[in-house]
Amino acid sequence: MAIAVKLDDLLHDRRMTLTELAERVEMTLANLSILKTGKARAIRFSTLEAICGALSCQPGDLLRFESEQAEREPIAR
Amino acid sequence: MSKPAASAALPIAHVALRVLIVLNWLAGAAVAAMLVAPLTGRWLLHAYHLSPSPDADRLVMACRAIAAVFLVAIPLHYVVLKRLLAIVETVRAGDPFVAANALHLQAIAWMLLALQLLSLVVGAIARAVSTPAHPLHLRAGFSISGWLAVLLTFLLARVFAEGALMRDDLEGTV
Protein backbone atom coordinates (compact mmCIF):
# COMPACT_ATOMS: atom_id res chain seq x y z
CA MET A 1 0.00 0.00 0.00
CA ALA A 2 1.24 3.48 -0.85
CA ILE A 3 0.38 4.89 2.58
CA ALA A 4 2.80 3.65 5.23
CA VAL A 5 1.89 3.76 8.92
CA LYS A 6 4.82 4.79 11.09
CA LEU A 7 3.24 3.83 14.40
CA ASP A 8 6.07 1.44 15.25
CA ASP A 9 8.70 4.18 14.91
CA LEU A 10 6.63 6.64 16.95
CA LEU A 11 6.09 4.11 19.73
CA HIS A 12 9.80 3.26 19.73
CA ASP A 13 10.78 6.95 19.96
CA ARG A 14 8.40 7.51 22.86
CA ARG A 15 9.31 4.24 24.62
CA MET A 16 5.67 3.25 24.66
CA THR A 17 4.11 -0.16 24.03
CA LEU A 18 1.10 -0.79 21.84
CA THR A 19 -0.85 -1.95 24.90
CA GLU A 20 -0.15 1.36 26.69
CA LEU A 21 -1.26 3.30 23.63
CA ALA A 22 -4.41 1.18 23.38
CA GLU A 23 -5.26 2.08 26.98
CA ARG A 24 -4.60 5.79 26.39
CA VAL A 25 -6.65 6.10 23.22
CA GLU A 26 -9.32 3.67 24.45
CA MET A 27 -9.02 1.41 21.42
CA THR A 28 -8.74 -2.34 21.28
CA LEU A 29 -5.27 -3.80 20.91
CA ALA A 30 -6.54 -5.75 17.89
CA ASN A 31 -7.58 -2.58 16.06
CA LEU A 32 -4.29 -0.84 16.84
CA SER A 33 -2.42 -3.94 15.62
CA ILE A 34 -4.32 -3.75 12.32
CA LEU A 35 -3.21 -0.13 11.99
CA LYS A 36 0.38 -0.84 13.01
CA THR A 37 0.82 -3.70 10.56
CA GLY A 38 -0.58 -1.64 7.68
CA LYS A 39 -3.63 -3.87 7.24
CA ALA A 40 -6.16 -1.07 7.86
CA ARG A 41 -8.09 0.19 4.83
CA ALA A 42 -9.14 3.47 6.43
CA ILE A 43 -8.60 5.51 9.56
CA ARG A 44 -11.21 7.67 11.27
CA PHE A 45 -10.38 11.29 12.11
CA SER A 46 -11.31 10.51 15.72
CA THR A 47 -8.74 7.67 15.81
CA LEU A 48 -6.10 9.91 14.24
CA GLU A 49 -6.90 12.65 16.75
CA ALA A 50 -6.65 10.27 19.71
CA ILE A 51 -3.34 8.76 18.56
CA CYS A 52 -1.80 12.15 17.75
CA GLY A 53 -2.95 13.40 21.17
CA ALA A 54 -1.48 10.41 23.00
CA LEU A 55 1.82 10.47 21.10
CA SER A 56 2.07 14.29 20.84
CA CYS A 57 2.62 14.16 17.12
CA GLN A 58 1.12 15.35 13.84
CA PRO A 59 -0.87 13.15 11.42
CA GLY A 60 2.06 13.49 9.02
CA ASP A 61 4.35 11.85 11.58
CA LEU A 62 2.07 8.82 11.67
CA LEU A 63 1.30 8.43 7.97
CA ARG A 64 3.60 8.75 5.01
CA PHE A 65 3.00 8.43 1.30
CA GLU A 66 5.43 6.04 -0.36
CA SER A 67 5.22 5.78 -4.12
CA GLU A 68 4.68 2.15 -5.17
CA GLN A 69 6.86 2.75 -8.25
CA ALA A 70 9.70 3.94 -6.02
CA GLU A 71 9.24 0.82 -3.90
CA ARG A 72 9.60 -1.40 -6.99
CA GLU A 73 12.73 0.44 -8.27
CA PRO A 74 14.62 1.31 -5.08
CA ILE A 75 18.01 2.27 -6.52
CA ALA A 76 17.79 2.72 -10.29
CA ARG A 77 20.72 5.12 -10.64
CA MET B 1 -42.22 -3.61 18.91
CA SER B 2 -40.68 -4.45 15.54
CA LYS B 3 -37.85 -6.41 17.18
CA PRO B 4 -39.98 -9.36 18.47
CA ALA B 5 -41.83 -9.47 15.13
CA ALA B 6 -38.51 -9.62 13.27
CA SER B 7 -37.12 -12.30 15.57
CA ALA B 8 -40.25 -14.41 15.06
CA ALA B 9 -40.20 -13.91 11.29
CA LEU B 10 -36.80 -15.56 10.84
CA PRO B 11 -37.59 -18.94 12.46
CA ILE B 12 -40.96 -18.94 10.63
CA ALA B 13 -39.20 -18.22 7.31
CA HIS B 14 -36.65 -20.95 8.06
CA VAL B 15 -39.32 -23.58 8.77
CA ALA B 16 -41.54 -22.42 5.87
CA LEU B 17 -38.65 -22.67 3.40
CA ARG B 18 -37.72 -26.16 4.62
CA VAL B 19 -41.37 -27.27 4.28
CA LEU B 20 -41.56 -25.74 0.79
CA ILE B 21 -38.38 -27.58 -0.26
CA VAL B 22 -39.97 -30.90 0.74
CA LEU B 23 -43.33 -29.99 -0.89
CA ASN B 24 -41.52 -29.00 -4.08
CA TRP B 25 -39.84 -32.42 -4.34
CA LEU B 26 -43.13 -34.18 -3.48
CA ALA B 27 -44.95 -32.19 -6.20
CA GLY B 28 -42.18 -33.09 -8.63
CA ALA B 29 -42.45 -36.79 -7.72
CA ALA B 30 -46.26 -36.68 -8.10
CA VAL B 31 -46.09 -35.05 -11.53
CA ALA B 32 -43.32 -37.43 -12.66
CA ALA B 33 -45.48 -40.37 -11.54
CA MET B 34 -48.44 -38.93 -13.46
CA LEU B 35 -46.30 -38.55 -16.55
CA VAL B 36 -45.20 -42.18 -16.58
CA ALA B 37 -48.45 -43.72 -15.30
CA PRO B 38 -50.27 -45.56 -18.12
CA LEU B 39 -53.76 -44.44 -17.00
CA THR B 40 -53.06 -40.70 -16.94
CA GLY B 41 -54.48 -40.14 -20.45
CA ARG B 42 -57.70 -41.88 -19.58
CA TRP B 43 -57.96 -40.01 -16.27
CA LEU B 44 -57.50 -36.66 -18.08
CA LEU B 45 -60.23 -37.54 -20.60
CA HIS B 46 -62.51 -38.44 -17.71
CA ALA B 47 -61.69 -35.18 -15.84
CA TYR B 48 -62.48 -33.09 -18.94
CA HIS B 49 -65.55 -35.20 -19.86
CA LEU B 50 -64.04 -35.99 -23.27
CA SER B 51 -64.47 -38.99 -25.48
CA PRO B 52 -61.43 -40.27 -27.46
CA SER B 53 -60.90 -37.97 -30.46
CA PRO B 54 -57.99 -36.10 -32.14
CA ASP B 55 -58.89 -32.97 -30.08
CA ALA B 56 -58.86 -35.01 -26.89
CA ASP B 57 -55.50 -36.51 -27.84
CA ARG B 58 -54.10 -33.00 -28.38
CA LEU B 59 -55.35 -31.96 -24.95
CA VAL B 60 -53.73 -34.98 -23.32
CA MET B 61 -50.48 -34.31 -25.17
CA ALA B 62 -50.59 -30.65 -24.06
CA CYS B 63 -51.16 -31.68 -20.44
CA ARG B 64 -48.20 -34.04 -20.67
CA ALA B 65 -46.04 -31.27 -22.16
CA ILE B 66 -47.09 -28.87 -19.39
CA ALA B 67 -46.28 -31.55 -16.80
CA ALA B 68 -42.83 -31.95 -18.41
CA VAL B 69 -42.28 -28.17 -18.17
CA PHE B 70 -43.37 -28.36 -14.53
CA LEU B 71 -40.71 -31.02 -13.94
CA VAL B 72 -38.09 -28.67 -15.42
CA ALA B 73 -39.26 -26.01 -12.94
CA ILE B 74 -38.73 -28.28 -9.91
CA PRO B 75 -34.91 -27.92 -9.71
CA LEU B 76 -35.29 -24.18 -10.39
CA HIS B 77 -37.70 -23.88 -7.43
CA TYR B 78 -35.22 -25.89 -5.37
CA VAL B 79 -32.37 -23.48 -6.16
CA VAL B 80 -34.56 -20.46 -5.25
CA LEU B 81 -35.67 -22.02 -1.95
CA LYS B 82 -32.21 -23.31 -1.01
CA ARG B 83 -30.54 -19.96 -1.74
CA LEU B 84 -33.28 -18.12 0.21
CA LEU B 85 -32.65 -20.47 3.11
CA ALA B 86 -28.93 -19.64 2.97
CA ILE B 87 -29.78 -15.90 3.07
CA VAL B 88 -32.12 -16.41 6.04
CA GLU B 89 -29.30 -18.26 7.82
CA THR B 90 -26.94 -15.32 7.40
CA VAL B 91 -29.62 -12.93 8.70
CA ARG B 92 -30.07 -15.20 11.72
CA ALA B 93 -26.29 -15.18 12.23
CA GLY B 94 -26.47 -11.36 12.23
CA ASP B 95 -24.31 -10.78 9.15
CA PRO B 96 -26.40 -10.57 5.96
CA PHE B 97 -24.25 -8.04 4.09
CA VAL B 98 -21.78 -10.53 2.70
CA ALA B 99 -20.72 -11.13 -0.90
CA ALA B 100 -22.20 -14.65 -0.77
CA ASN B 101 -25.70 -13.20 -0.34
CA ALA B 102 -25.27 -11.04 -3.44
CA LEU B 103 -24.40 -14.22 -5.35
CA HIS B 104 -27.40 -16.03 -3.81
CA LEU B 105 -29.72 -13.22 -4.90
CA GLN B 106 -28.23 -13.18 -8.38
CA ALA B 107 -28.78 -16.93 -8.71
CA ILE B 108 -32.37 -16.48 -7.48
CA ALA B 109 -32.91 -13.72 -10.06
CA TRP B 110 -31.70 -15.99 -12.89
CA MET B 111 -33.96 -18.81 -11.65
CA LEU B 112 -36.95 -16.45 -11.48
CA LEU B 113 -36.16 -15.33 -15.02
CA ALA B 114 -36.09 -18.96 -16.19
CA LEU B 115 -39.37 -19.63 -14.36
CA GLN B 116 -41.00 -16.66 -16.10
CA LEU B 117 -39.85 -18.05 -19.46
CA LEU B 118 -41.27 -21.47 -18.55
CA SER B 119 -44.52 -19.76 -17.60
CA LEU B 120 -44.64 -18.20 -21.07
CA VAL B 121 -44.14 -21.67 -22.60
CA VAL B 122 -46.95 -23.14 -20.48
CA GLY B 123 -49.24 -20.23 -21.37
CA ALA B 124 -48.50 -20.74 -25.08
CA ILE B 125 -49.23 -24.49 -24.87
CA ALA B 126 -52.50 -23.84 -23.03
CA ARG B 127 -53.57 -21.24 -25.61
CA ALA B 128 -52.69 -23.57 -28.49
CA VAL B 129 -54.94 -26.42 -27.32
CA SER B 130 -57.68 -24.43 -25.62
CA THR B 131 -61.00 -24.50 -27.46
CA PRO B 132 -64.29 -22.76 -26.57
CA ALA B 133 -65.76 -26.19 -25.85
CA HIS B 134 -62.82 -27.29 -23.68
CA PRO B 135 -61.01 -24.24 -22.36
CA LEU B 136 -57.72 -24.86 -20.56
CA HIS B 137 -57.52 -22.23 -17.83
CA LEU B 138 -54.03 -22.03 -16.34
CA ARG B 139 -52.44 -19.25 -14.32
CA ALA B 140 -49.52 -19.08 -16.70
CA GLY B 141 -48.18 -16.75 -19.37
CA PHE B 142 -46.94 -13.18 -19.18
CA SER B 143 -47.11 -11.64 -15.71
CA ILE B 144 -46.05 -8.06 -15.01
CA SER B 145 -45.57 -8.79 -11.32
CA GLY B 146 -43.45 -11.84 -12.17
CA TRP B 147 -41.12 -9.86 -14.44
CA LEU B 148 -41.01 -7.04 -11.89
CA ALA B 149 -39.91 -9.59 -9.29
CA VAL B 150 -37.09 -10.69 -11.64
CA LEU B 151 -35.96 -7.07 -12.11
CA LEU B 152 -36.24 -6.34 -8.40
CA THR B 153 -34.20 -9.40 -7.47
CA PHE B 154 -31.40 -8.48 -9.92
CA LEU B 155 -31.40 -4.95 -8.42
CA LEU B 156 -31.39 -6.33 -4.89
CA ALA B 157 -28.41 -8.54 -5.79
CA ARG B 158 -26.53 -5.43 -6.94
CA VAL B 159 -27.52 -3.57 -3.74
CA PHE B 160 -26.21 -6.47 -1.66
CA ALA B 161 -22.95 -6.57 -3.64
CA GLU B 162 -22.44 -2.84 -2.93
CA GLY B 163 -23.49 -3.33 0.71
CA ALA B 164 -20.97 -6.15 1.11
CA LEU B 165 -18.19 -3.93 -0.30
CA MET B 166 -19.14 -1.13 2.10
CA ARG B 167 -19.20 -3.61 4.96
CA ASP B 168 -15.72 -4.81 3.99
CA ASP B 169 -14.46 -1.23 3.97
CA LEU B 170 -16.03 -0.59 7.35
CA GLU B 171 -14.37 -3.69 8.78
CA GLY B 172 -10.96 -2.43 7.62
CA THR B 173 -11.55 0.96 9.26
CA VAL B 174 -9.88 1.68 12.58
GROMACS .gro file of C-alpha atoms in nm:
model
  251
    1MET     CA    1   0.000   0.000   0.000
    2ALA     CA    2   0.124   0.348  -0.085
    3ILE     CA    3   0.038   0.489   0.258
    4ALA     CA    4   0.280   0.365   0.523
    5VAL     CA    5   0.189   0.376   0.892
    6LYS     CA    6   0.482   0.479   1.109
    7LEU     CA    7   0.324   0.383   1.440
    8ASP     CA    8   0.607   0.144   1.525
    9ASP     CA    9   0.870   0.418   1.491
   10LEU     CA   10   0.663   0.664   1.695
   11LEU     CA   11   0.609   0.411   1.973
   12HIS     CA   12   0.980   0.326   1.973
   13ASP     CA   13   1.078   0.695   1.996
   14ARG     CA   14   0.840   0.751   2.286
   15ARG     CA   15   0.931   0.424   2.462
   16MET     CA   16   0.567   0.325   2.466
   17THR     CA   17   0.411  -0.016   2.403
   18LEU     CA   18   0.110  -0.079   2.184
   19THR     CA   19  -0.085  -0.195   2.490
   20GLU     CA   20  -0.015   0.136   2.669
   21LEU     CA   21  -0.126   0.330   2.363
   22ALA     CA   22  -0.441   0.118   2.338
   23GLU     CA   23  -0.526   0.208   2.698
   24ARG     CA   24  -0.460   0.579   2.639
   25VAL     CA   25  -0.665   0.610   2.322
   26GLU     CA   26  -0.932   0.367   2.445
   27MET     CA   27  -0.902   0.141   2.142
   28THR     CA   28  -0.874  -0.234   2.128
   29LEU     CA   29  -0.527  -0.380   2.091
   30ALA     CA   30  -0.654  -0.575   1.789
   31ASN     CA   31  -0.758  -0.258   1.606
   32LEU     CA   32  -0.429  -0.084   1.684
   33SER     CA   33  -0.242  -0.394   1.562
   34ILE     CA   34  -0.432  -0.375   1.232
   35LEU     CA   35  -0.321  -0.013   1.199
   36LYS     CA   36   0.038  -0.084   1.301
   37THR     CA   37   0.082  -0.370   1.056
   38GLY     CA   38  -0.058  -0.164   0.768
   39LYS     CA   39  -0.363  -0.387   0.724
   40ALA     CA   40  -0.616  -0.107   0.786
   41ARG     CA   41  -0.809   0.019   0.483
   42ALA     CA   42  -0.914   0.347   0.643
   43ILE     CA   43  -0.860   0.551   0.956
   44ARG     CA   44  -1.121   0.767   1.127
   45PHE     CA   45  -1.038   1.129   1.211
   46SER     CA   46  -1.131   1.051   1.572
   47THR     CA   47  -0.874   0.767   1.581
   48LEU     CA   48  -0.610   0.991   1.424
   49GLU     CA   49  -0.690   1.265   1.675
   50ALA     CA   50  -0.665   1.027   1.971
   51ILE     CA   51  -0.334   0.876   1.856
   52CYS     CA   52  -0.180   1.215   1.775
   53GLY     CA   53  -0.295   1.340   2.117
   54ALA     CA   54  -0.148   1.041   2.300
   55LEU     CA   55   0.182   1.047   2.110
   56SER     CA   56   0.207   1.429   2.084
   57CYS     CA   57   0.262   1.416   1.712
   58GLN     CA   58   0.112   1.535   1.384
   59PRO     CA   59  -0.087   1.315   1.142
   60GLY     CA   60   0.206   1.349   0.902
   61ASP     CA   61   0.435   1.185   1.158
   62LEU     CA   62   0.207   0.882   1.167
   63LEU     CA   63   0.130   0.843   0.797
   64ARG     CA   64   0.360   0.875   0.501
   65PHE     CA   65   0.300   0.843   0.130
   66GLU     CA   66   0.543   0.604  -0.036
   67SER     CA   67   0.522   0.578  -0.412
   68GLU     CA   68   0.468   0.215  -0.517
   69GLN     CA   69   0.686   0.275  -0.825
   70ALA     CA   70   0.970   0.394  -0.602
   71GLU     CA   71   0.924   0.082  -0.390
   72ARG     CA   72   0.960  -0.140  -0.699
   73GLU     CA   73   1.273   0.044  -0.827
   74PRO     CA   74   1.462   0.131  -0.508
   75ILE     CA   75   1.801   0.227  -0.652
   76ALA     CA   76   1.779   0.272  -1.029
   77ARG     CA   77   2.072   0.512  -1.064
   78MET     CA   78  -4.222  -0.361   1.891
   79SER     CA   79  -4.068  -0.445   1.554
   80LYS     CA   80  -3.785  -0.641   1.718
   81PRO     CA   81  -3.998  -0.936   1.847
   82ALA     CA   82  -4.183  -0.947   1.513
   83ALA     CA   83  -3.851  -0.962   1.327
   84SER     CA   84  -3.712  -1.230   1.557
   85ALA     CA   85  -4.025  -1.441   1.506
   86ALA     CA   86  -4.020  -1.391   1.129
   87LEU     CA   87  -3.680  -1.556   1.084
   88PRO     CA   88  -3.759  -1.894   1.246
   89ILE     CA   89  -4.096  -1.894   1.063
   90ALA     CA   90  -3.920  -1.822   0.731
   91HIS     CA   91  -3.665  -2.095   0.806
   92VAL     CA   92  -3.932  -2.358   0.877
   93ALA     CA   93  -4.154  -2.242   0.587
   94LEU     CA   94  -3.865  -2.267   0.340
   95ARG     CA   95  -3.772  -2.616   0.462
   96VAL     CA   96  -4.137  -2.727   0.428
   97LEU     CA   97  -4.156  -2.574   0.079
   98ILE     CA   98  -3.838  -2.758  -0.026
   99VAL     CA   99  -3.997  -3.090   0.074
  100LEU     CA  100  -4.333  -2.999  -0.089
  101ASN     CA  101  -4.152  -2.900  -0.408
  102TRP     CA  102  -3.984  -3.242  -0.434
  103LEU     CA  103  -4.313  -3.418  -0.348
  104ALA     CA  104  -4.495  -3.219  -0.620
  105GLY     CA  105  -4.218  -3.309  -0.863
  106ALA     CA  106  -4.245  -3.679  -0.772
  107ALA     CA  107  -4.626  -3.668  -0.810
  108VAL     CA  108  -4.609  -3.505  -1.153
  109ALA     CA  109  -4.332  -3.743  -1.266
  110ALA     CA  110  -4.548  -4.037  -1.154
  111MET     CA  111  -4.844  -3.893  -1.346
  112LEU     CA  112  -4.630  -3.855  -1.655
  113VAL     CA  113  -4.520  -4.218  -1.658
  114ALA     CA  114  -4.845  -4.372  -1.530
  115PRO     CA  115  -5.027  -4.556  -1.812
  116LEU     CA  116  -5.376  -4.444  -1.700
  117THR     CA  117  -5.306  -4.070  -1.694
  118GLY     CA  118  -5.448  -4.014  -2.045
  119ARG     CA  119  -5.770  -4.188  -1.958
  120TRP     CA  120  -5.796  -4.001  -1.627
  121LEU     CA  121  -5.750  -3.666  -1.808
  122LEU     CA  122  -6.023  -3.754  -2.060
  123HIS     CA  123  -6.251  -3.844  -1.771
  124ALA     CA  124  -6.169  -3.518  -1.584
  125TYR     CA  125  -6.248  -3.309  -1.894
  126HIS     CA  126  -6.555  -3.520  -1.986
  127LEU     CA  127  -6.404  -3.599  -2.327
  128SER     CA  128  -6.447  -3.899  -2.548
  129PRO     CA  129  -6.143  -4.027  -2.746
  130SER     CA  130  -6.090  -3.797  -3.046
  131PRO     CA  131  -5.799  -3.610  -3.214
  132ASP     CA  132  -5.889  -3.297  -3.008
  133ALA     CA  133  -5.886  -3.501  -2.689
  134ASP     CA  134  -5.550  -3.651  -2.784
  135ARG     CA  135  -5.410  -3.300  -2.838
  136LEU     CA  136  -5.535  -3.196  -2.495
  137VAL     CA  137  -5.373  -3.498  -2.332
  138MET     CA  138  -5.048  -3.431  -2.517
  139ALA     CA  139  -5.059  -3.065  -2.406
  140CYS     CA  140  -5.116  -3.168  -2.044
  141ARG     CA  141  -4.820  -3.404  -2.067
  142ALA     CA  142  -4.604  -3.127  -2.216
  143ILE     CA  143  -4.709  -2.887  -1.939
  144ALA     CA  144  -4.628  -3.155  -1.680
  145ALA     CA  145  -4.283  -3.195  -1.841
  146VAL     CA  146  -4.228  -2.817  -1.817
  147PHE     CA  147  -4.337  -2.836  -1.453
  148LEU     CA  148  -4.071  -3.102  -1.394
  149VAL     CA  149  -3.809  -2.867  -1.542
  150ALA     CA  150  -3.926  -2.601  -1.294
  151ILE     CA  151  -3.873  -2.828  -0.991
  152PRO     CA  152  -3.491  -2.792  -0.971
  153LEU     CA  153  -3.529  -2.418  -1.039
  154HIS     CA  154  -3.770  -2.388  -0.743
  155TYR     CA  155  -3.522  -2.589  -0.537
  156VAL     CA  156  -3.237  -2.348  -0.616
  157VAL     CA  157  -3.456  -2.046  -0.525
  158LEU     CA  158  -3.567  -2.202  -0.195
  159LYS     CA  159  -3.221  -2.331  -0.101
  160ARG     CA  160  -3.054  -1.996  -0.174
  161LEU     CA  161  -3.328  -1.812   0.021
  162LEU     CA  162  -3.265  -2.047   0.311
  163ALA     CA  163  -2.893  -1.964   0.297
  164ILE     CA  164  -2.978  -1.590   0.307
  165VAL     CA  165  -3.212  -1.641   0.604
  166GLU     CA  166  -2.930  -1.826   0.782
  167THR     CA  167  -2.694  -1.532   0.740
  168VAL     CA  168  -2.962  -1.293   0.870
  169ARG     CA  169  -3.007  -1.520   1.172
  170ALA     CA  170  -2.629  -1.518   1.223
  171GLY     CA  171  -2.647  -1.136   1.223
  172ASP     CA  172  -2.431  -1.078   0.915
  173PRO     CA  173  -2.640  -1.057   0.596
  174PHE     CA  174  -2.425  -0.804   0.409
  175VAL     CA  175  -2.178  -1.053   0.270
  176ALA     CA  176  -2.072  -1.113  -0.090
  177ALA     CA  177  -2.220  -1.465  -0.077
  178ASN     CA  178  -2.570  -1.320  -0.034
  179ALA     CA  179  -2.527  -1.104  -0.344
  180LEU     CA  180  -2.440  -1.422  -0.535
  181HIS     CA  181  -2.740  -1.603  -0.381
  182LEU     CA  182  -2.972  -1.322  -0.490
  183GLN     CA  183  -2.823  -1.318  -0.838
  184ALA     CA  184  -2.878  -1.693  -0.871
  185ILE     CA  185  -3.237  -1.648  -0.748
  186ALA     CA  186  -3.291  -1.372  -1.006
  187TRP     CA  187  -3.170  -1.599  -1.289
  188MET     CA  188  -3.396  -1.881  -1.165
  189LEU     CA  189  -3.695  -1.645  -1.148
  190LEU     CA  190  -3.616  -1.533  -1.502
  191ALA     CA  191  -3.609  -1.896  -1.619
  192LEU     CA  192  -3.937  -1.963  -1.436
  193GLN     CA  193  -4.100  -1.666  -1.610
  194LEU     CA  194  -3.985  -1.805  -1.946
  195LEU     CA  195  -4.127  -2.147  -1.855
  196SER     CA  196  -4.452  -1.976  -1.760
  197LEU     CA  197  -4.464  -1.820  -2.107
  198VAL     CA  198  -4.414  -2.167  -2.260
  199VAL     CA  199  -4.695  -2.314  -2.048
  200GLY     CA  200  -4.924  -2.023  -2.137
  201ALA     CA  201  -4.850  -2.074  -2.508
  202ILE     CA  202  -4.923  -2.449  -2.487
  203ALA     CA  203  -5.250  -2.384  -2.303
  204ARG     CA  204  -5.357  -2.124  -2.561
  205ALA     CA  205  -5.269  -2.357  -2.849
  206VAL     CA  206  -5.494  -2.642  -2.732
  207SER     CA  207  -5.768  -2.443  -2.562
  208THR     CA  208  -6.100  -2.450  -2.746
  209PRO     CA  209  -6.429  -2.276  -2.657
  210ALA     CA  210  -6.576  -2.619  -2.585
  211HIS     CA  211  -6.282  -2.729  -2.368
  212PRO     CA  212  -6.101  -2.424  -2.236
  213LEU     CA  213  -5.772  -2.486  -2.056
  214HIS     CA  214  -5.752  -2.223  -1.783
  215LEU     CA  215  -5.403  -2.203  -1.634
  216ARG     CA  216  -5.244  -1.925  -1.432
  217ALA     CA  217  -4.952  -1.908  -1.670
  218GLY     CA  218  -4.818  -1.675  -1.937
  219PHE     CA  219  -4.694  -1.318  -1.918
  220SER     CA  220  -4.711  -1.164  -1.571
  221ILE     CA  221  -4.605  -0.806  -1.501
  222SER     CA  222  -4.557  -0.879  -1.132
  223GLY     CA  223  -4.345  -1.184  -1.217
  224TRP     CA  224  -4.112  -0.986  -1.444
  225LEU     CA  225  -4.101  -0.704  -1.189
  226ALA     CA  226  -3.991  -0.959  -0.929
  227VAL     CA  227  -3.709  -1.069  -1.164
  228LEU     CA  228  -3.596  -0.707  -1.211
  229LEU     CA  229  -3.624  -0.634  -0.840
  230THR     CA  230  -3.420  -0.940  -0.747
  231PHE     CA  231  -3.140  -0.848  -0.992
  232LEU     CA  232  -3.140  -0.495  -0.842
  233LEU     CA  233  -3.139  -0.633  -0.489
  234ALA     CA  234  -2.841  -0.854  -0.579
  235ARG     CA  235  -2.653  -0.543  -0.694
  236VAL     CA  236  -2.752  -0.357  -0.374
  237PHE     CA  237  -2.621  -0.647  -0.166
  238ALA     CA  238  -2.295  -0.657  -0.364
  239GLU     CA  239  -2.244  -0.284  -0.293
  240GLY     CA  240  -2.349  -0.333   0.071
  241ALA     CA  241  -2.097  -0.615   0.111
  242LEU     CA  242  -1.819  -0.393  -0.030
  243MET     CA  243  -1.914  -0.113   0.210
  244ARG     CA  244  -1.920  -0.361   0.496
  245ASP     CA  245  -1.572  -0.481   0.399
  246ASP     CA  246  -1.446  -0.123   0.397
  247LEU     CA  247  -1.603  -0.059   0.735
  248GLU     CA  248  -1.437  -0.369   0.878
  249GLY     CA  249  -1.096  -0.243   0.762
  250THR     CA  250  -1.155   0.096   0.926
  251VAL     CA  251  -0.988   0.168   1.258
   0.00000   0.00000   0.00000
